[in-house]
Structures are given as structure tokens and as C-alpha cells.
PDB file of C-alpha atoms and ligand atoms in Angstrom:
ATOM      1  CA  MET N   1     -15.178 -15.447  86.708  1.00 65.00           C
ATOM      2  CA  ASP N   2     -17.746 -13.377  84.763  1.00 68.00           C
ATOM      3  CA  GLU N   3     -15.009 -12.331  82.392  1.00 71.00           C
ATOM      4  CA  ILE N   4     -14.176 -15.971  81.623  1.00 66.00           C
ATOM      5  CA  ILE N   5     -17.812 -16.855  80.991  1.00 62.00           C
ATOM      6  CA  ASP N   6     -18.224 -13.818  78.700  1.00 64.00           C
ATOM      7  CA  ARG N   7     -15.160 -14.808  76.731  1.00 65.00           C
ATOM      8  CA  LEU N   8     -16.318 -18.419  76.343  1.00 63.00           C
ATOM      9  CA  LYS N   9     -19.673 -17.205  75.073  1.00 59.00           C
ATOM     10  CA  LYS N  10     -18.020 -14.974  72.499  1.00 61.00           C
ATOM     11  CA  VAL N  11     -15.966 -17.749  71.009  1.00 73.00           C
ATOM     12  CA  ARG N  12     -18.860 -20.185  70.640  1.00 81.00           C
ATOM     13  CA  LYS N  13     -19.658 -21.186  67.092  1.00 87.00           C
ATOM     14  CA  GLY N  14     -23.284 -20.740  66.129  1.00 93.00           C
ATOM     15  CA  ALA N  15     -25.415 -23.763  65.194  1.00 96.00           C
ATOM     16  CA  MET N  16     -27.807 -24.058  62.281  1.00 97.00           C
ATOM     17  CA  PHE N  17     -31.235 -25.256  63.382  1.00 98.00           C
ATOM     18  CA  ILE N  18     -33.382 -26.531  60.537  1.00 97.00           C
ATOM     19  CA  ILE N  19     -37.047 -27.115  61.287  1.00 96.00           C
ATOM     20  CA  GLU N  20     -39.155 -28.957  58.741  1.00 94.00           C
ATOM     21  CA  ALA N  21     -42.771 -30.088  58.777  1.00 93.00           C
ATOM     22  CA  PRO N  22     -45.660 -30.696  56.392  1.00 88.00           C
ATOM     23  CA  SER N  23     -47.602 -27.450  55.723  1.00 81.00           C
ATOM     24  CA  GLY N  24     -50.096 -26.700  58.480  1.00 83.00           C
ATOM     25  CA  THR N  25     -48.136 -28.450  61.249  1.00 87.00           C
ATOM     26  CA  GLY N  26     -47.437 -25.141  62.956  1.00 88.00           C
ATOM     27  CA  LYS N  27     -43.870 -24.649  61.812  1.00 91.00           C
ATOM     28  CA  GLY N  28     -44.298 -20.940  61.024  1.00 89.00           C
ATOM     29  CA  THR N  29     -45.807 -20.064  64.401  1.00 92.00           C
ATOM     30  CA  ILE N  30     -43.223 -22.147  66.254  1.00 95.00           C
ATOM     31  CA  CYS N  31     -40.298 -20.527  64.424  1.00 94.00           C
ATOM     32  CA  LYS N  32     -41.656 -17.024  65.144  1.00 93.00           C
ATOM     33  CA  GLU N  33     -42.045 -17.827  68.855  1.00 96.00           C
ATOM     34  CA  LEU N  34     -38.546 -19.314  69.155  1.00 97.00           C
ATOM     35  CA  LEU N  35     -37.077 -16.177  67.595  1.00 96.00           C
ATOM     36  CA  ARG N  36     -39.137 -13.873  69.797  1.00 97.00           C
ATOM     37  CA  ARG N  37     -38.086 -15.672  72.976  1.00 97.00           C
ATOM     38  CA  ASP N  38     -34.372 -16.008  72.259  1.00 96.00           C
ATOM     39  CA  PRO N  39     -32.489 -12.997  70.862  1.00 94.00           C
ATOM     40  CA  ASN N  40     -29.438 -15.163  70.242  1.00 93.00           C
ATOM     41  CA  ILE N  41     -31.225 -16.997  67.423  1.00 96.00           C
ATOM     42  CA  LYS N  42     -31.459 -15.271  64.069  1.00 95.00           C
ATOM     43  CA  PHE N  43     -33.736 -16.240  61.219  1.00 95.00           C
ATOM     44  CA  SER N  44     -32.139 -17.101  57.907  1.00 95.00           C
ATOM     45  CA  VAL N  45     -34.193 -15.098  55.435  1.00 95.00           C
ATOM     46  CA  SER N  46     -34.419 -17.122  52.221  1.00 95.00           C
ATOM     47  CA  VAL N  47     -34.613 -15.892  48.678  1.00 97.00           C
ATOM     48  CA  THR N  48     -37.738 -16.941  46.783  1.00 97.00           C
ATOM     49  CA  THR N  49     -39.324 -16.368  43.422  1.00 97.00           C
ATOM     50  CA  ARG N  50     -42.825 -16.856  44.832  1.00 95.00           C
ATOM     51  CA  LYS N  51     -45.090 -13.826  45.269  1.00 95.00           C
ATOM     52  CA  PRO N  52     -45.494 -12.420  48.810  1.00 95.00           C
ATOM     53  CA  ARG N  53     -48.600 -13.547  50.711  1.00 91.00           C
ATOM     54  CA  GLU N  54     -50.665 -10.988  52.532  1.00 90.00           C
ATOM     55  CA  GLY N  55     -48.782  -9.700  55.569  1.00 92.00           C
ATOM     56  CA  GLU N  56     -45.392 -11.000  54.455  1.00 94.00           C
ATOM     57  CA  VAL N  57     -42.592  -8.451  54.609  1.00 96.00           C
ATOM     58  CA  GLU N  58     -39.636  -8.145  52.240  1.00 97.00           C
ATOM     59  CA  GLY N  59     -36.358  -8.936  54.056  1.00 95.00           C
ATOM     60  CA  VAL N  60     -38.215 -10.339  57.073  1.00 92.00           C
ATOM     61  CA  ASP N  61     -40.122 -13.356  55.727  1.00 91.00           C
ATOM     62  CA  TYR N  62     -38.251 -13.700  52.452  1.00 95.00           C
ATOM     63  CA  PHE N  63     -36.233 -11.751  49.941  1.00 97.00           C
ATOM     64  CA  PHE N  64     -38.753 -11.796  47.098  1.00 98.00           C
ATOM     65  CA  VAL N  65     -36.908 -11.800  43.768  1.00 98.00           C
ATOM     66  CA  SER N  66     -37.633 -12.226  40.070  1.00 97.00           C
ATOM     67  CA  ASP N  67     -36.573 -15.355  38.168  1.00 96.00           C
ATOM     68  CA  GLN N  68     -33.809 -13.314  36.582  1.00 97.00           C
ATOM     69  CA  GLN N  69     -32.428 -12.129  39.949  1.00 97.00           C
ATOM     70  CA  TYR N  70     -32.589 -15.710  41.253  1.00 98.00           C
ATOM     71  CA  ASP N  71     -30.603 -16.916  38.222  1.00 97.00           C
ATOM     72  CA  GLU N  72     -27.975 -14.277  38.990  1.00 97.00           C
ATOM     73  CA  PHE N  73     -27.594 -15.591  42.565  1.00 97.00           C
ATOM     74  CA  LEU N  74     -27.209 -19.095  41.112  1.00 97.00           C
ATOM     75  CA  ALA N  75     -24.552 -17.939  38.658  1.00 97.00           C
ATOM     76  CA  GLN N  76     -22.617 -16.243  41.481  1.00 97.00           C
ATOM     77  CA  ASP N  77     -22.771 -19.458  43.558  1.00 95.00           C
ATOM     78  CA  ALA N  78     -24.322 -17.310  46.293  1.00 95.00           C
ATOM     79  CA  PHE N  79     -26.514 -20.103  47.731  1.00 95.00           C
ATOM     80  CA  TYR N  80     -25.675 -22.619  50.458  1.00 93.00           C
ATOM     81  CA  GLU N  81     -28.556 -24.696  49.123  1.00 95.00           C
ATOM     82  CA  HIS N  82     -31.479 -24.161  46.778  1.00 96.00           C
ATOM     83  CA  VAL N  83     -34.560 -26.066  45.630  1.00 95.00           C
ATOM     84  CA  ASP N  84     -37.332 -25.845  43.075  1.00 93.00           C
ATOM     85  CA  SER N  85     -40.657 -26.455  44.796  1.00 83.00           C
ATOM     86  CA  GLN N  86     -43.478 -28.580  43.438  1.00 71.00           C
ATOM     87  CA  TYR N  87     -45.549 -25.405  43.092  1.00 77.00           C
ATOM     88  CA  GLY N  88     -43.156 -23.884  40.583  1.00 87.00           C
ATOM     89  CA  SER N  89     -41.440 -21.395  42.919  1.00 94.00           C
ATOM     90  CA  ARG N  90     -37.749 -21.505  43.754  1.00 96.00           C
ATOM     91  CA  TYR N  91     -36.110 -21.068  47.179  1.00 96.00           C
ATOM     92  CA  GLY N  92     -32.498 -20.546  48.217  1.00 96.00           C
ATOM     93  CA  THR N  93     -30.371 -19.851  51.299  1.00 96.00           C
ATOM     94  CA  LEU N  94     -27.743 -17.152  50.912  1.00 95.00           C
ATOM     95  CA  ARG N  95     -24.275 -18.056  52.228  1.00 93.00           C
ATOM     96  CA  SER N  96     -23.641 -14.441  53.258  1.00 90.00           C
ATOM     97  CA  GLU N  97     -26.822 -14.419  55.357  1.00 87.00           C
ATOM     98  CA  VAL N  98     -25.836 -17.535  57.347  1.00 94.00           C
ATOM     99  CA  ASP N  99     -22.089 -17.142  57.765  1.00 90.00           C
ATOM    100  CA  SER N 100     -22.331 -13.621  59.172  1.00 88.00           C
ATOM    101  CA  PHE N 101     -24.248 -15.054  62.152  1.00 92.00           C
ATOM    102  CA  ILE N 102     -22.529 -18.417  62.688  1.00 91.00           C
ATOM    103  CA  ASN N 103     -19.056 -16.916  62.796  1.00 85.00           C
ATOM    104  CA  VAL N 104     -19.926 -14.553  65.647  1.00 87.00           C
ATOM    105  CA  GLY N 105     -21.562 -17.259  67.763  1.00 89.00           C
ATOM    106  CA  GLN N 106     -25.182 -16.621  66.885  1.00 93.00           C
ATOM    107  CA  ASP N 107     -27.461 -19.521  66.090  1.00 96.00           C
ATOM    108  CA  VAL N 108     -29.486 -19.507  62.908  1.00 97.00           C
ATOM    109  CA  LEU N 109     -32.972 -20.880  62.426  1.00 97.00           C
ATOM    110  CA  PHE N 110     -34.052 -22.114  59.014  1.00 95.00           C
ATOM    111  CA  ASP N 111     -37.479 -22.757  57.639  1.00 88.00           C
ATOM    112  CA  MET N 112     -36.686 -25.098  54.768  1.00 88.00           C
ATOM    113  CA  ASP N 113     -37.768 -28.361  53.192  1.00 87.00           C
ATOM    114  CA  TRP N 114     -36.146 -31.782  53.557  1.00 91.00           C
ATOM    115  CA  ALA N 115     -34.191 -31.415  50.286  1.00 92.00           C
ATOM    116  CA  GLY N 116     -32.603 -28.218  51.581  1.00 93.00           C
ATOM    117  CA  ALA N 117     -31.902 -29.832  54.958  1.00 94.00           C
ATOM    118  CA  ARG N 118     -30.137 -32.685  53.181  1.00 94.00           C
ATOM    119  CA  GLN N 119     -27.918 -30.278  51.205  1.00 94.00           C
ATOM    120  CA  MET N 120     -27.101 -28.265  54.332  1.00 95.00           C
ATOM    121  CA  ARG N 121     -26.197 -31.406  56.296  1.00 93.00           C
ATOM    122  CA  GLN N 122     -23.786 -32.441  53.552  1.00 92.00           C
ATOM    123  CA  LYS N 123     -22.163 -28.999  53.422  1.00 89.00           C
ATOM    124  CA  ALA N 124     -21.879 -28.335  57.152  1.00 90.00           C
ATOM    125  CA  PRO N 125     -22.331 -31.637  59.061  1.00 91.00           C
ATOM    126  CA  ASP N 126     -20.946 -30.274  62.356  1.00 89.00           C
ATOM    127  CA  ASP N 127     -23.031 -27.121  62.289  1.00 93.00           C
ATOM    128  CA  VAL N 128     -26.437 -28.433  61.274  1.00 96.00           C
ATOM    129  CA  VAL N 129     -29.117 -29.701  63.681  1.00 97.00           C
ATOM    130  CA  THR N 130     -32.351 -30.889  62.084  1.00 97.00           C
ATOM    131  CA  ILE N 131     -35.777 -31.123  63.698  1.00 97.00           C
ATOM    132  CA  TYR N 132     -38.875 -32.649  62.098  1.00 96.00           C
ATOM    133  CA  LEU N 133     -42.373 -31.806  63.275  1.00 95.00           C
ATOM    134  CA  LEU N 134     -45.175 -34.272  62.638  1.00 95.00           C
ATOM    135  CA  PRO N 135     -48.867 -33.333  62.802  1.00 92.00           C
ATOM    136  CA  PRO N 136     -51.015 -35.239  65.336  1.00 90.00           C
ATOM    137  CA  SER N 137     -53.268 -36.431  62.475  1.00 90.00           C
ATOM    138  CA  ILE N 138     -53.951 -35.751  58.788  1.00 88.00           C
ATOM    139  CA  LYS N 139     -57.486 -34.621  59.609  1.00 88.00           C
ATOM    140  CA  GLU N 140     -56.088 -32.012  61.993  1.00 84.00           C
ATOM    141  CA  LEU N 141     -53.571 -30.909  59.369  1.00 83.00           C
ATOM    142  CA  ARG N 142     -56.252 -30.267  56.729  1.00 86.00           C
ATOM    143  CA  LYS N 143     -58.309 -28.354  59.298  1.00 86.00           C
ATOM    144  CA  ARG N 144     -55.324 -26.147  60.205  1.00 82.00           C
ATOM    145  CA  LEU N 145     -54.576 -25.420  56.539  1.00 83.00           C
ATOM    146  CA  ILE N 146     -58.171 -24.358  55.888  1.00 86.00           C
ATOM    147  CA  ASN N 147     -58.341 -22.264  59.083  1.00 86.00           C
ATOM    148  CA  ARG N 148     -55.074 -20.529  58.201  1.00 81.00           C
ATOM    149  CA  GLY N 149     -56.921 -18.986  55.273  1.00 82.00           C
ATOM    150  CA  THR N 150     -53.767 -18.102  53.338  1.00 81.00           C
ATOM    151  CA  ASP N 151     -54.141 -20.609  50.485  1.00 82.00           C
ATOM    152  CA  SER N 152     -56.904 -21.343  47.996  1.00 86.00           C
ATOM    153  CA  MET N 153     -58.628 -24.757  48.186  1.00 87.00           C
ATOM    154  CA  GLU N 154     -56.723 -25.710  45.037  1.00 88.00           C
ATOM    155  CA  VAL N 155     -53.348 -24.990  46.706  1.00 84.00           C
ATOM    156  CA  ILE N 156     -54.491 -26.790  49.883  1.00 85.00           C
ATOM    157  CA  GLU N 157     -55.362 -29.902  47.847  1.00 84.00           C
ATOM    158  CA  GLN N 158     -51.968 -29.670  46.128  1.00 83.00           C
ATOM    159  CA  ARG N 159     -50.233 -29.403  49.513  1.00 79.00           C
ATOM    160  CA  MET N 160     -52.229 -32.380  50.845  1.00 82.00           C
ATOM    161  CA  SER N 161     -51.268 -34.496  47.849  1.00 82.00           C
ATOM    162  CA  ILE N 162     -47.539 -34.103  48.503  1.00 83.00           C
ATOM    163  CA  ILE N 163     -47.773 -34.649  52.256  1.00 86.00           C
ATOM    164  CA  LEU N 164     -47.015 -38.356  51.991  1.00 84.00           C
ATOM    165  CA  ASP N 165     -43.831 -37.580  50.118  1.00 86.00           C
ATOM    166  CA  LYS N 166     -42.848 -34.989  52.728  1.00 87.00           C
ATOM    167  CA  ILE N 167     -43.585 -37.242  55.696  1.00 92.00           C
ATOM    168  CA  SER N 168     -41.539 -40.065  54.173  1.00 92.00           C
ATOM    169  CA  HIS N 169     -38.378 -38.064  54.982  1.00 94.00           C
ATOM    170  CA  TRP N 170     -39.040 -37.855  58.728  1.00 94.00           C
ATOM    171  CA  ASP N 171     -36.296 -40.335  59.586  1.00 95.00           C
ATOM    172  CA  GLU N 172     -33.528 -38.245  57.990  1.00 95.00           C
ATOM    173  CA  PHE N 173     -33.833 -35.740  60.850  1.00 96.00           C
ATOM    174  CA  ASP N 174     -31.914 -35.658  64.163  1.00 96.00           C
ATOM    175  CA  TYR N 175     -34.982 -34.936  66.311  1.00 98.00           C
ATOM    176  CA  VAL N 176     -38.675 -35.679  65.686  1.00 97.00           C
ATOM    177  CA  ILE N 177     -41.527 -34.072  67.616  1.00 97.00           C
ATOM    178  CA  VAL N 178     -45.265 -34.714  67.210  1.00 96.00           C
ATOM    179  CA  ASN N 179     -46.781 -31.242  67.524  1.00 95.00           C
ATOM    180  CA  VAL N 180     -49.817 -31.945  69.688  1.00 93.00           C
ATOM    181  CA  ASN N 181     -49.490 -28.852  71.854  1.00 95.00           C
ATOM    182  CA  LEU N 182     -47.752 -25.735  70.550  1.00 95.00           C
ATOM    183  CA  GLU N 183     -46.359 -24.587  73.905  1.00 97.00           C
ATOM    184  CA  GLU N 184     -44.968 -28.034  74.738  1.00 98.00           C
ATOM    185  CA  THR N 185     -43.380 -28.300  71.300  1.00 98.00           C
ATOM    186  CA  ILE N 186     -41.700 -24.911  71.727  1.00 98.00           C
ATOM    187  CA  THR N 187     -40.332 -25.968  75.131  1.00 98.00           C
ATOM    188  CA  LYS N 188     -38.995 -29.209  73.661  1.00 98.00           C
ATOM    189  CA  ILE N 189     -37.226 -27.329  70.860  1.00 98.00           C
ATOM    190  CA  GLN N 190     -35.744 -24.853  73.346  1.00 97.00           C
ATOM    191  CA  LYS N 191     -34.293 -27.791  75.275  1.00 98.00           C
ATOM    192  CA  ILE N 192     -32.796 -29.217  72.083  1.00 98.00           C
ATOM    193  CA  ILE N 193     -31.245 -25.804  71.344  1.00 97.00           C
ATOM    194  CA  SER N 194     -29.741 -25.544  74.873  1.00 95.00           C
ATOM    195  CA  GLY N 195     -28.239 -29.018  74.612  1.00 95.00           C
ATOM    196  CA  GLU N 196     -26.826 -28.489  71.142  1.00 95.00           C
ATOM    197  CA  ARG N 197     -25.168 -25.235  72.217  1.00 93.00           C
ATOM    198  CA  MET N 198     -23.138 -27.201  74.775  1.00 92.00           C
ATOM    199  CA  ARG N 199     -21.661 -29.642  72.273  1.00 92.00           C
ATOM    200  CA  ARG N 200     -17.902 -29.632  72.264  1.00 90.00           C
ATOM    201  CA  VAL N 201     -17.615 -28.875  68.526  1.00 87.00           C
ATOM    202  CA  ARG N 202     -19.560 -25.637  69.069  1.00 88.00           C
ATOM    203  CA  GLN N 203     -17.574 -24.471  72.085  1.00 89.00           C
ATOM    204  CA  VAL N 204     -14.571 -23.494  70.016  1.00 85.00           C
ATOM    205  CA  GLY N 205     -13.236 -21.361  72.866  1.00 85.00           C
ATOM    206  CA  LEU N 206     -12.734 -24.382  75.103  1.00 87.00           C
ATOM    207  CA  LYS N 207      -9.329 -25.325  73.707  1.00 87.00           C
ATOM    208  CA  GLY N 208      -7.765 -22.063  74.811  1.00 86.00           C
ATOM    209  CA  PHE N 209      -9.607 -22.153  78.098  1.00 88.00           C
ATOM    210  CA  VAL N 210      -8.395 -25.674  78.969  1.00 91.00           C
ATOM    211  CA  LYS N 211      -4.864 -24.692  77.959  1.00 91.00           C
ATOM    212  CA  GLU N 212      -5.032 -21.852  80.480  1.00 90.00           C
ATOM    213  CA  LEU N 213      -6.338 -24.232  83.159  1.00 91.00           C
ATOM    214  CA  VAL N 214      -3.439 -26.602  82.481  1.00 94.00           C
ATOM    215  CA  ASN N 215      -0.946 -23.731  82.689  1.00 94.00           C
ATOM    216  CA  GLU N 216      -2.474 -22.650  85.956  1.00 91.00           C
ATOM    217  CA  VAL N 217      -1.970 -26.136  87.399  1.00 93.00           C
ATOM    218  CA  LYS N 218       1.640 -26.239  86.165  1.00 93.00           C
ATOM    219  CA  ASN N 219       2.416 -22.770  87.557  1.00 92.00           C
ATOM    220  CA  SER N 220       0.906 -23.570  90.916  1.00 88.00           C
ATOM    221  CA  ASN N 221       3.205 -26.578  91.374  1.00 75.00           C
TER     222      ASN N 221
HETATM  223  P1  5GP D   1     -43.784 -21.267  51.638  1.00 52.04           P
HETATM  224  O1  5GP D   1     -43.902 -20.888  50.199  1.00 52.04           O
HETATM  225  O2  5GP D   1     -45.054 -21.856  52.164  1.00 52.04           O
HETATM  226  O3  5GP D   1     -43.268 -20.116  52.477  1.00 52.04           O
HETATM  227  O4  5GP D   1     -42.671 -22.403  51.732  1.00 52.04           O
HETATM  228  C1  5GP D   1     -42.780 -23.570  50.972  1.00 52.04           C
HETATM  229  C2  5GP D   1     -41.694 -24.529  51.368  1.00 52.04           C
HETATM  230  O5  5GP D   1     -40.398 -24.030  51.025  1.00 52.04           O
HETATM  231  C3  5GP D   1     -41.648 -24.792  52.866  1.00 52.04           C
HETATM  232  O6  5GP D   1     -41.505 -26.194  53.081  1.00 52.04           O
HETATM  233  C4  5GP D   1     -40.422 -24.056  53.319  1.00 52.04           C
HETATM  234  O7  5GP D   1     -39.860 -24.653  54.461  1.00 52.04           O
HETATM  235  C5  5GP D   1     -39.532 -24.201  52.110  1.00 52.04           C
HETATM  236  N1  5GP D   1     -38.459 -23.201  52.061  1.00 52.04           N
HETATM  237  C6  5GP D   1     -38.491 -21.900  52.396  1.00 52.04           C
HETATM  238  N2  5GP D   1     -37.300 -21.322  52.223  1.00 52.04           N
HETATM  239  C7  5GP D   1     -36.461 -22.291  51.788  1.00 52.04           C
HETATM  240  C8  5GP D   1     -35.070 -22.329  51.435  1.00 52.04           C
HETATM  241  O8  5GP D   1     -34.333 -21.350  51.489  1.00 52.04           O
HETATM  242  N3  5GP D   1     -34.584 -23.523  51.025  1.00 52.04           N
HETATM  243  C9  5GP D   1     -35.345 -24.631  50.958  1.00 52.04           C
HETATM  244  N4  5GP D   1     -34.748 -25.743  50.566  1.00 52.04           N
HETATM  245  N5  5GP D   1     -36.652 -24.646  51.259  1.00 52.04           N
HETATM  246  C10 5GP D   1     -37.200 -23.489  51.679  1.00 52.04           C
END
């Protein structure tokens, strides 16, 4: 029995979980916790032309590249999706990074904006699951951004000014969670992940398994 379960696990196709939220909603912390708690989820490390923030690690948070290197990736069609942000930086998801996980049954977590989520959904509709996090209030959001201490007041004001635009895309997502309590939000996302893993399209090993069951019935007659 254990052997069968092991085999079914191996032939599962990984899912792509995209989490999006306005800055300061807690997306970063939530993504880190989900990855820490579940070794079967891998983070899709994006390429960006923005400069590293304090504490960010090359190859862990992002692959930090020059504009020229980014253009080379574009020319090679190396990206699943890519966007130019309102702040002038560019971001892209490497195909090689994602496919190496999905094809061996590992789920991938993405931290990307709604425009990227839209592109990913078009390219891989069966593989993509999108989750939108809303802040409990705008006042709370501003407070969290200031307390985070990673951005200047100028950048915070810029981020606040595009929040309306960001929030207007909430209804393009499969799941929406208001992040009132971090722990509860993490639990809710873990439940979504468990459910999505069970979907028939992801259990690509089922066909063979059912065939064997049918043969067993026929042979026992
Ligand atoms: P930050 O510069 O604060 O790390 O990210 C800015 C925005 O870019 C966030 O909304 C983040 O989710 C988004 N982002 C990060 N990586 C990617 C990516 O590979 N593709 C897209 N479309 N957006 C990304």
C-alpha cells in the first residue's frame, strides 16, 4: 500500500501558487512562512533590475541583474512572464526555474503582481492557482509600510498612490483572503494548497493507477 501511495505522489504534477497583495499586506512574511512549513513548496526566484534591499540575498530573494542582462533574457525568450513596474524596475519569471520543479511534482510559490498573474494564467491555465490578499484597512496598510522601515517616505507615498489600481484587480483571482491575522491567513492558504493538490488535473498518476484497479477487477473475475 505504501508503495502505491509513494508512486502516486511521485507522478503528481506541481501547481503554481501565485500570491498577490498591495505592498504592506504581509505577503512577504506569509510567503516565507509557507515555504518554511512545507518543504514540498519551492519559491520561484524572479529576475529583477532593481537594487537589492538590505538583507536581501542574491539567488534567494531575487536574481539581481543589470538592464543589459535582463534584455538578454528577453531576447532568449527565457521568461514565462515579465513586467515593468511603476517604479522603473523590471521583473521576470524564468521558465527554467519553474519547469524544473513542476515537472517533478513540486509546487511553486510566486510573489508577483496582478499583471504577471494574468500572463501566467493565460500560459498555464491548469497549473496556476491565484490568491489575493487584502489589507484589513488602508490606515493599517500605511502603518505597516512605515513600520517595515525598508522604504523611504517618498517610495511609501508612491506605493500608496498605486494601491487603488492594485486593489481593483482583486476579482481576477481564484481565492481572496482579508489578512486580519497572519496565522489564520497562513492556515487558510495551507488549506487552499492541500485542496488544489488533490485536483484531478494535478494527479497525473491516477490514470495508470485506475487502469491497474480495473485490470485487477477483470483478473479476479
Ligand atoms: P519588490 O520590489 O517590492 O520586491 O516587488 C515589487 C512588485 O513586483 C511586487 O508586487 C512583487 O510581487 C512583484 N514581482 C516580483 N517578482 C515578480 C515577477 O517575477 N513578475 C512579476 N510580474 N511581478 C513580480
